[in-house]
Amino acid sequence: KVSNAFDTTAPTVSISAPVNNATVSGSSVAVSANVSDNVSVVGVQFKLDGDNLGSEDTTSPYVMTLDSKTITNGAHTLTATARDAAGNSTTSSVINVTVSNDLTAPTVSISAPANNATISGSSVAVSANASDNIGVVGIQFKLDGNNLGSEDTTSPYGVTLDSKTITNGVHTLTAVARDAAGNSTTSSVINMTVSNDLT
């Protein structure tokens, strides 16, 4: 066994994930490194664009999670610096990554009923128009701020409202559109007056 006092051999280190020239997105990008040393590795410091990415990882396997949504879209670099107990260190080759997150929220508007409409009956059509730069995955309709049924995940987006189950008077409708990246938008409020003959 080599004593720390005479250990002049630096560790070897390489980033194993992501691969060079990868495109990454999302809040859970795995960053990992393969390291070895003639005695032992005591820590690995990952770096993004030359700046420390979190604190030094002192436990094998050397893995961390990168939230790519916290950095700008475009080209970035990753490195890992491995350190042994004698203070020898080695920095890995640079890994180039392209961050490509969908940061554009959908647009959404309620198409029926019209604003300030008076409604009645057990089969009131509630529908919304929505679009997104990549794709809408669901719309949640809300009545007075509360979910109106479950999220509709199939276009065309709509639900049927039984207005007899709510009180006569003014109520509000909104629609929340969601895309696959988790971006969401709430529509403008639609006011409607429920007027059922309860006699």
XYZ file of N, CA and C in Angstrom:
597
model
N 0.847 -1.195 0.000
C 0.000 0.000 0.000
C 0.876 1.237 0.000
N 0.516 2.231 -0.797
C 1.310 3.457 -0.900
C 0.882 4.423 0.176
N 1.817 4.965 0.936
C 1.500 5.966 1.941
C 1.121 7.267 1.244
N 0.207 8.009 1.866
C -0.195 9.291 1.302
C 0.995 10.221 1.105
N 1.963 10.114 2.003
C 3.128 11.003 1.927
C 3.956 10.754 0.678
N 3.894 9.552 0.133
C 4.701 9.216 -1.037
C 3.840 8.976 -2.278
N 2.553 9.257 -2.160
C 1.636 9.049 -3.287
C 1.713 10.257 -4.208
N 2.346 10.071 -5.356
C 2.449 11.160 -6.338
C 1.647 10.859 -7.589
N 0.868 9.787 -7.542
C 0.083 9.389 -8.713
C -1.307 10.009 -8.636
N -1.643 10.795 -9.632
C -2.957 11.446 -9.659
C -4.022 10.463 -10.119
N -5.250 10.696 -9.714
C -6.337 9.818 -10.166
C -6.570 9.949 -11.666
N -7.276 8.986 -12.216
C -7.790 9.130 -13.579
C -9.282 9.367 -13.461
N -9.815 10.171 -14.376
C -11.230 10.523 -14.293
C -11.767 10.820 -15.684
N -12.977 10.360 -15.925
C -13.671 10.691 -17.174
C -15.164 10.770 -16.882
N -15.839 11.665 -17.582
C -17.290 11.775 -17.418
C -17.945 10.664 -18.227
N -18.809 9.900 -17.564
C -19.485 8.783 -18.234
C -20.884 9.148 -18.716
N -21.471 10.177 -18.120
C -22.780 10.659 -18.571
C -22.893 12.135 -18.217
N -23.451 12.927 -19.093
C -23.925 12.586 -20.437
C -22.756 12.381 -21.395
N -23.049 11.833 -22.568
C -22.001 11.612 -23.560
C -21.648 12.941 -24.224
N -20.477 12.996 -24.814
C -20.039 14.218 -25.495
C -21.001 14.566 -26.624
N -21.291 15.841 -26.735
C -22.192 16.398 -27.761
C -23.654 15.987 -27.582
N -24.025 15.551 -26.375
C -25.420 15.195 -26.103
C -26.274 16.451 -26.008
N -27.553 16.282 -26.326
C -28.555 17.329 -26.077
C -29.336 16.912 -24.848
N -29.412 17.798 -23.860
C -30.063 17.465 -22.590
C -31.188 18.443 -22.310
N -32.155 17.971 -21.537
C -33.265 18.823 -21.131
C -33.867 18.268 -19.853
N -34.696 19.076 -19.213
C -35.398 18.620 -18.023
C -34.673 18.928 -16.735
N -35.313 18.543 -15.642
C -34.791 18.883 -14.316
C -33.997 17.750 -13.678
N -33.827 16.637 -14.385
C -33.137 15.477 -13.781
C -32.125 14.870 -14.743
N -31.136 15.657 -15.142
C -30.081 15.163 -16.028
C -28.984 14.526 -15.167
N -28.737 13.234 -15.383
C -27.711 12.530 -14.608
C -26.322 12.895 -15.126
N -25.456 13.311 -14.215
C -24.054 13.591 -14.529
C -23.221 12.642 -13.673
N -22.387 11.816 -14.321
C -21.615 10.835 -13.570
C -20.191 10.748 -14.108
N -19.307 10.208 -13.276
C -17.901 10.088 -13.653
C -17.355 8.736 -13.246
N -16.435 8.210 -14.077
C -15.652 7.026 -13.738
C -14.295 7.499 -13.237
N -13.894 7.029 -12.065
C -12.608 7.451 -11.487
C -11.866 6.252 -10.917
N -10.555 6.378 -10.884
C -9.739 5.359 -10.216
C -8.451 6.014 -9.734
N -7.803 5.369 -8.777
C -6.559 5.899 -8.217
C -5.761 4.728 -7.661
N -4.441 4.882 -7.593
C -3.611 3.805 -7.078
C -3.817 3.576 -5.582
N -4.332 4.595 -4.872
C -4.643 4.425 -3.448
C -6.151 4.548 -3.260
N -6.657 5.750 -3.342
C -8.107 5.941 -3.248
C -8.488 7.352 -3.659
N -9.666 7.459 -4.226
C -10.233 8.766 -4.565
C -11.031 9.237 -3.362
N -10.872 10.517 -3.007
C -11.628 11.035 -1.859
C -12.735 12.000 -2.282
N -12.735 12.423 -3.542
C -13.808 13.313 -3.966
C -13.739 13.656 -5.439
N -14.905 13.993 -5.977
C -15.009 14.451 -7.363
C -15.825 15.738 -7.375
N -15.260 16.766 -8.004
C -15.962 18.039 -8.156
C -16.388 18.192 -9.613
N -17.698 18.166 -9.842
C -18.205 18.420 -11.189
C -18.237 19.925 -11.430
N -18.004 20.302 -12.693
C -18.012 21.728 -13.045
C -18.820 21.937 -14.313
N -19.599 23.004 -14.312
C -20.378 23.429 -15.467
C -19.816 24.759 -15.934
N -19.332 24.778 -17.177
C -18.729 25.991 -17.734
C -17.617 26.532 -16.833
N -16.893 25.611 -16.179
C -15.763 26.001 -15.342
C -16.107 26.363 -13.916
N -17.381 26.439 -13.591
C -17.806 26.774 -12.229
C -18.303 25.525 -11.511
N -18.052 25.464 -10.202
C -18.482 24.306 -9.422
C -19.974 24.051 -9.590
N -20.291 22.797 -9.821
C -21.676 22.364 -9.955
C -22.016 21.618 -8.673
N -22.580 22.353 -7.713
C -22.817 21.757 -6.403
C -21.519 21.603 -5.641
N -21.574 20.852 -4.568
C -20.380 20.620 -3.753
C -19.660 19.356 -4.215
N -18.451 19.176 -3.716
C -17.672 17.997 -4.083
C -18.394 16.737 -3.620
N -18.447 15.748 -4.504
C -19.061 14.454 -4.186
C -17.971 13.568 -3.592
N -18.158 13.188 -2.338
C -17.118 12.422 -1.644
C -17.472 10.942 -1.490
N -18.520 10.521 -2.169
C -18.958 9.128 -2.048
C -19.148 8.500 -3.427
N -18.553 7.339 -3.600
C -18.752 6.575 -4.838
C -20.108 5.890 -4.784
N -20.842 5.747 -5.902
C -20.493 6.207 -7.250
C -20.649 7.721 -7.357
N -19.827 8.311 -8.196
C -19.803 9.765 -8.306
C -20.840 10.215 -9.333
N -21.998 10.600 -8.811
C -23.147 10.944 -9.647
C -23.847 12.145 -9.036
N -24.335 13.035 -9.890
C -25.172 14.124 -9.411
C -26.272 14.374 -10.422
N -27.287 15.109 -10.002
C -28.399 15.442 -10.879
C -28.357 16.915 -11.209
N -28.413 17.227 -12.500
C -28.383 18.606 -12.977
C -29.787 19.019 -13.394
N -30.254 20.143 -12.859
C -31.514 20.730 -13.310
C -31.180 21.668 -14.456
N -31.327 21.157 -15.693
C -30.913 21.955 -16.851
C -31.836 23.144 -17.086
N -32.978 23.158 -16.410
C -33.884 24.298 -16.571
C -33.360 25.553 -15.885
N -32.337 25.372 -15.029
C -31.779 26.526 -14.320
C -30.661 27.198 -15.107
N -30.319 26.651 -16.271
C -29.278 27.259 -17.093
C -29.845 27.569 -18.475
N -29.163 28.405 -19.197
C -29.672 28.868 -20.478
C -29.628 27.765 -21.521
N -30.570 27.827 -22.446
C -30.498 26.940 -23.607
C -29.239 27.279 -24.398
N -28.629 26.255 -25.000
C -27.428 26.473 -25.804
C -26.292 25.571 -25.369
N -25.083 25.901 -25.814
C -23.899 25.063 -25.583
C -23.291 25.322 -24.210
N -22.925 24.231 -23.529
C -22.266 24.302 -22.222
C -21.206 23.206 -22.147
N -20.315 23.342 -21.159
C -19.267 22.335 -20.963
C -19.369 21.736 -19.565
N -19.012 20.462 -19.481
C -18.941 19.751 -18.203
C -17.547 19.163 -18.040
N -17.017 19.257 -16.823
C -15.780 18.562 -16.472
C -15.943 17.973 -15.069
N -15.040 17.075 -14.720
C -15.005 16.503 -13.376
C -13.551 16.477 -12.916
N -13.317 16.972 -11.703
C -11.974 16.957 -11.128
C -11.945 15.958 -9.976
N -11.108 14.914 -10.111
C -10.989 13.886 -9.078
C -9.779 14.188 -8.207
N -9.928 13.957 -6.903
C -8.884 14.272 -5.929
C -8.629 13.043 -5.059
N -7.333 12.763 -4.791
C -7.008 11.667 -3.879
C -6.576 12.223 -2.526
N -6.356 11.332 -1.570
C -6.064 11.760 -0.197
C -4.741 12.509 -0.083
N -3.837 12.299 -1.035
C -2.539 12.985 -0.998
C -2.607 14.372 -1.627
N -3.790 14.727 -2.158
C -3.941 16.047 -2.767
C -3.665 16.078 -4.247
N -3.345 14.925 -4.844
C -3.186 14.881 -6.296
C -4.568 14.989 -6.940
N -4.647 15.686 -8.056
C -5.944 15.822 -8.725
C -5.775 15.796 -10.227
N -6.844 15.401 -10.897
C -6.886 15.346 -12.350
C -8.257 15.848 -12.797
N -8.255 16.642 -13.866
C -9.515 17.108 -14.449
C -9.771 16.334 -15.731
N -10.986 15.880 -15.875
C -11.369 15.091 -17.039
C -11.318 15.915 -18.319
N -11.418 15.221 -19.439
C -11.629 15.898 -20.711
C -12.986 16.595 -20.674
N -13.107 17.644 -21.474
C -14.353 18.414 -21.519
C -15.439 17.631 -22.249
N -16.624 17.639 -21.691
C -17.813 17.098 -22.347
C -18.675 18.289 -22.773
N -18.992 18.347 -24.061
C -19.856 19.412 -24.579
C -21.298 18.925 -24.582
N -22.189 19.757 -24.066
C -23.617 19.433 -24.078
C -24.397 20.637 -24.602
N -25.524 20.334 -25.209
C -26.440 21.389 -25.638
C -27.700 21.274 -24.805
N -28.019 22.341 -24.094
C -29.248 22.377 -23.300
C -30.375 22.853 -24.204
N -31.451 22.088 -24.231
C -32.591 22.425 -25.084
C -33.879 22.146 -24.325
N -34.317 23.136 -23.561
C -35.546 23.002 -22.784
C -36.678 23.758 -23.450
N -37.857 23.171 -23.366
C -39.075 23.843 -23.838
C -39.507 24.815 -22.751
N -39.305 26.093 -23.004
C -39.640 27.110 -22.010
C -40.887 27.890 -22.395
N -41.530 27.480 -23.496
C -42.697 28.208 -23.992
C -43.976 27.562 -23.469
N -44.753 28.347 -22.736
C -46.018 27.839 -22.196
C -47.090 27.844 -23.283
N -48.097 26.969 -23.148
C -49.181 26.947 -24.127
C -50.004 28.231 -24.062
N -50.800 28.450 -25.098
C -51.845 29.466 -25.052
C -53.166 28.738 -24.944
N -54.118 29.348 -24.243
C -55.402 28.680 -24.035
C -56.497 29.719 -23.828
N -57.663 29.443 -24.384
C -58.833 30.293 -24.180
C -60.080 29.422 -24.203
N -61.050 29.795 -23.391
C -62.315 29.058 -23.381
C -63.147 29.518 -24.579
N -63.614 28.559 -25.361
C -64.396 28.875 -26.563
C -65.892 28.771 -26.320
N -66.296 28.020 -25.301
C -67.714 27.925 -24.936
C -67.802 27.572 -23.460
N -68.749 28.165 -22.735
C -69.697 29.190 -23.173
C -69.016 30.544 -23.349
N -69.722 31.475 -23.982
C -69.196 32.824 -24.169
C -69.175 33.562 -22.837
N -68.295 34.550 -22.733
C -68.239 35.346 -21.511
C -69.582 36.027 -21.269
N -70.013 36.003 -20.012
C -71.269 36.615 -19.569
C -72.513 35.899 -20.096
N -72.346 34.656 -20.553
C -73.504 33.887 -21.021
C -74.365 33.465 -19.844
N -75.648 33.267 -20.124
C -76.560 32.671 -19.150
C -76.784 31.227 -19.573
N -76.590 30.315 -18.637
C -76.683 28.892 -18.967
C -77.695 28.210 -18.074
N -78.174 27.082 -18.541
C -79.093 26.258 -17.751
C -79.064 24.847 -18.300
N -79.625 23.934 -17.523
C -79.734 22.562 -17.998
C -78.605 21.677 -17.528
N -78.730 20.396 -17.914
C -77.781 19.398 -17.433
C -76.682 19.057 -18.438
N -76.695 19.721 -19.600
C -75.699 19.378 -20.639
C -75.103 20.632 -21.258
N -74.420 21.424 -20.446
C -73.784 22.654 -20.926
C -72.388 22.305 -21.439
N -72.141 22.585 -22.718
C -70.833 22.296 -23.306
C -69.811 23.336 -22.863
N -68.704 22.854 -22.338
C -67.580 23.713 -21.962
C -66.391 23.250 -22.790
N -65.795 24.158 -23.566
C -64.682 23.770 -24.442
C -63.611 24.852 -24.453
N -62.426 24.462 -24.901
C -61.300 25.394 -24.945
C -60.459 25.143 -26.176
N -59.842 26.211 -26.649
C -58.851 26.138 -27.722
C -57.474 26.313 -27.088
N -56.524 25.473 -27.480
C -55.177 25.575 -26.929
C -54.152 25.237 -27.991
N -52.980 25.860 -27.877
C -51.884 25.540 -28.794
C -50.561 25.680 -28.048
N -49.527 25.056 -28.601
C -48.205 25.086 -27.975
C -47.163 24.914 -29.067
N -45.947 25.401 -28.810
C -44.885 25.283 -29.808
C -44.487 23.836 -30.066
N -44.739 22.954 -29.099
C -44.449 21.524 -29.284
C -45.731 20.712 -29.219
N -46.487 20.847 -28.159
C -47.748 20.117 -28.082
C -48.395 20.248 -26.724
N -49.714 20.395 -26.711
C -50.495 20.409 -25.476
C -50.773 18.962 -25.077
N -50.582 18.644 -23.790
C -50.853 17.281 -23.333
C -52.122 17.185 -22.485
N -52.648 18.319 -22.064
C -53.876 18.237 -21.285
C -54.416 19.593 -20.900
N -55.746 19.624 -20.667
C -56.414 20.830 -20.172
C -57.271 20.451 -18.977
N -57.092 21.211 -17.905
C -57.909 21.054 -16.714
C -58.886 22.218 -16.639
N -60.173 21.921 -16.770
C -61.192 22.954 -16.611
C -61.450 23.172 -15.129
N -61.758 24.427 -14.778
C -62.022 24.756 -13.375
C -63.289 25.586 -13.279
N -64.117 25.233 -12.312
C -65.348 25.962 -12.011
C -65.153 26.624 -10.655
N -65.205 27.945 -10.642
C -64.986 28.708 -9.404
C -63.664 28.330 -8.745
N -62.659 28.028 -9.574
C -61.327 27.703 -9.060
C -61.106 26.259 -8.682
N -62.161 25.446 -8.744
C -62.040 24.025 -8.394
C -62.101 23.166 -9.650
N -61.349 22.044 -9.642
C -61.322 21.165 -10.811
C -62.727 20.741 -11.213
N -62.988 20.854 -12.505
C -64.266 20.422 -13.075
C -63.984 19.120 -13.806
N -64.155 18.005 -13.094
C -63.796 16.716 -13.659
C -62.287 16.542 -13.669
N -61.840 15.536 -14.398
C -60.399 15.271 -14.500
C -59.815 15.993 -15.704
N -58.502 16.031 -15.776
C -57.833 16.683 -16.896
C -58.203 15.981 -18.199
N -58.515 16.774 -19.215
C -58.836 16.242 -20.536
C -57.533 16.171 -21.327
N -57.142 14.954 -21.709
C -55.853 14.769 -22.375
C -55.993 14.521 -23.873
N -57.202 14.693 -24.403
C -57.441 14.431 -25.821
C -58.135 15.615 -26.468
N -57.569 16.060 -27.591
C -58.207 17.126 -28.366
C -59.344 16.540 -29.192
N -60.461 17.252 -29.399
C -60.763 18.601 -28.884
C -61.043 18.567 -27.386
N -60.694 19.661 -26.714
C -60.765 19.708 -25.266
C -62.120 20.238 -24.816
N -62.839 19.416 -24.061
C -64.140 19.847 -23.591
C -64.697 18.931 -22.524
N -65.631 19.469 -21.749
C -66.363 18.708 -20.745
C -67.823 19.130 -20.813
N -68.673 18.326 -20.226
C -70.086 18.669 -20.132
C -70.405 19.019 -18.686
N -70.997 20.196 -18.494
C -71.325 20.687 -17.162
C -72.823 20.516 -16.905
N -73.135 19.872 -15.796
C -74.527 19.805 -15.355
C -74.761 21.004 -14.452
N -75.334 22.068 -15.034
C -75.489 23.306 -14.268
C -76.514 23.172 -13.154
N -77.310 22.100 -13.173
C -78.304 21.892 -12.115
C -77.650 21.466 -10.801
N -76.361 21.099 -10.875
C -75.666 20.671 -9.653
C -75.012 21.843 -8.935
N -75.107 23.054 -9.519
C -74.523 24.232 -8.867
C -75.614 25.273 -8.661
N -75.334 26.204 -7.797
C -76.344 27.196 -7.442
C -76.591 28.173 -8.585
N -77.819 28.683 -8.646
C -78.112 29.770 -9.566
C -77.271 30.981 -9.175
N -76.879 31.748 -10.177
C -76.067 32.936 -9.933
C -74.818 32.922 -10.787
N -73.913 33.829 -10.473
C -72.699 34.015 -11.275
C -71.613 33.035 -10.833
N -71.003 32.384 -11.800
C -69.883 31.474 -11.559
C -68.778 31.765 -12.571
N -67.581 31.256 -12.291
C -66.448 31.478 -13.192
C -65.934 30.158 -13.750
N -65.427 30.235 -14.961
C -64.777 29.104 -15.616
C -63.386 29.529 -16.057
N -62.419 28.653 -15.873
C -61.086 28.822 -16.448
C -60.625 27.473 -16.992
N -59.574 27.510 -17.785
C -58.965 26.291 -18.318
C -57.455 26.422 -18.176
N -56.819 25.378 -17.662
C -55.366 25.360 -17.491
C -54.784 24.376 -18.503
N -53.997 24.898 -19.458
C -53.362 24.056 -20.477
C -51.945 23.719 -20.033
N -51.536 22.475 -20.283
C -50.228 21.973 -19.846
C -49.525 21.312 -21.016
N -48.198 21.568 -21.133
C -47.435 20.859 -22.162
C -46.553 19.796 -21.523
N -45.869 19.013 -22.344
C -45.095 17.875 -21.841
C -43.933 18.295 -20.962
N -43.465 19.538 -21.130
C -42.339 20.016 -20.325
C -42.792 20.548 -18.970
N -44.111 20.564 -18.739
C -44.620 21.046 -17.460
C -44.967 22.515 -17.440
N -44.801 23.205 -18.587
C -45.228 24.593 -18.659
C -46.753 24.637 -18.700
N -47.352 25.608 -18.027
C -48.804 25.698 -18.032
C -49.263 27.144 -18.096
N -50.461 27.330 -18.613
C -51.074 28.641 -18.715
C -52.538 28.516 -18.336
N -53.031 29.495 -17.587
C -54.444 29.551 -17.234
C -55.124 30.582 -18.117
N -56.259 30.202 -18.659
C -57.003 31.086 -19.549
C -57.559 32.291 -18.795
N -58.031 33.269 -19.550
C -58.799 34.355 -18.948
C -60.074 33.775 -18.344
N -60.594 34.460 -17.346
C -61.805 34.001 -16.671
C -63.027 34.254 -17.547
N -63.880 33.254 -17.628
C -65.194 33.395 -18.269
C -66.237 33.454 -17.155
N -67.039 34.511 -17.160
C -68.128 34.626 -16.204
C -69.404 34.094 -16.861
N -70.164 33.354 -16.097
C -71.444 32.854 -16.627
C -72.478 32.908 -15.509
N -73.710 33.077 -15.903
C -74.806 33.110 -14.936
C -75.620 31.825 -15.096
N -75.719 31.072 -14.025
C -76.528 29.866 -14.019
C -77.964 30.267 -13.657
N -78.905 29.863 -14.489
C -80.316 30.224 -14.268
C -81.186 29.017 -14.573
N -81.359 28.170 -13.583
C -82.208 26.995 -13.735
C -83.530 27.218 -13.011
N -84.578 26.721 -13.609
C -85.894 26.738 -12.975
C -85.941 25.611 -11.954
N -85.893 25.984 -10.706
C -85.805 24.992 -9.627
C -87.178 24.669 -9.026
N -88.250 25.201 -9.630
C -89.594 24.939 -9.081
C -90.171 23.677 -9.668
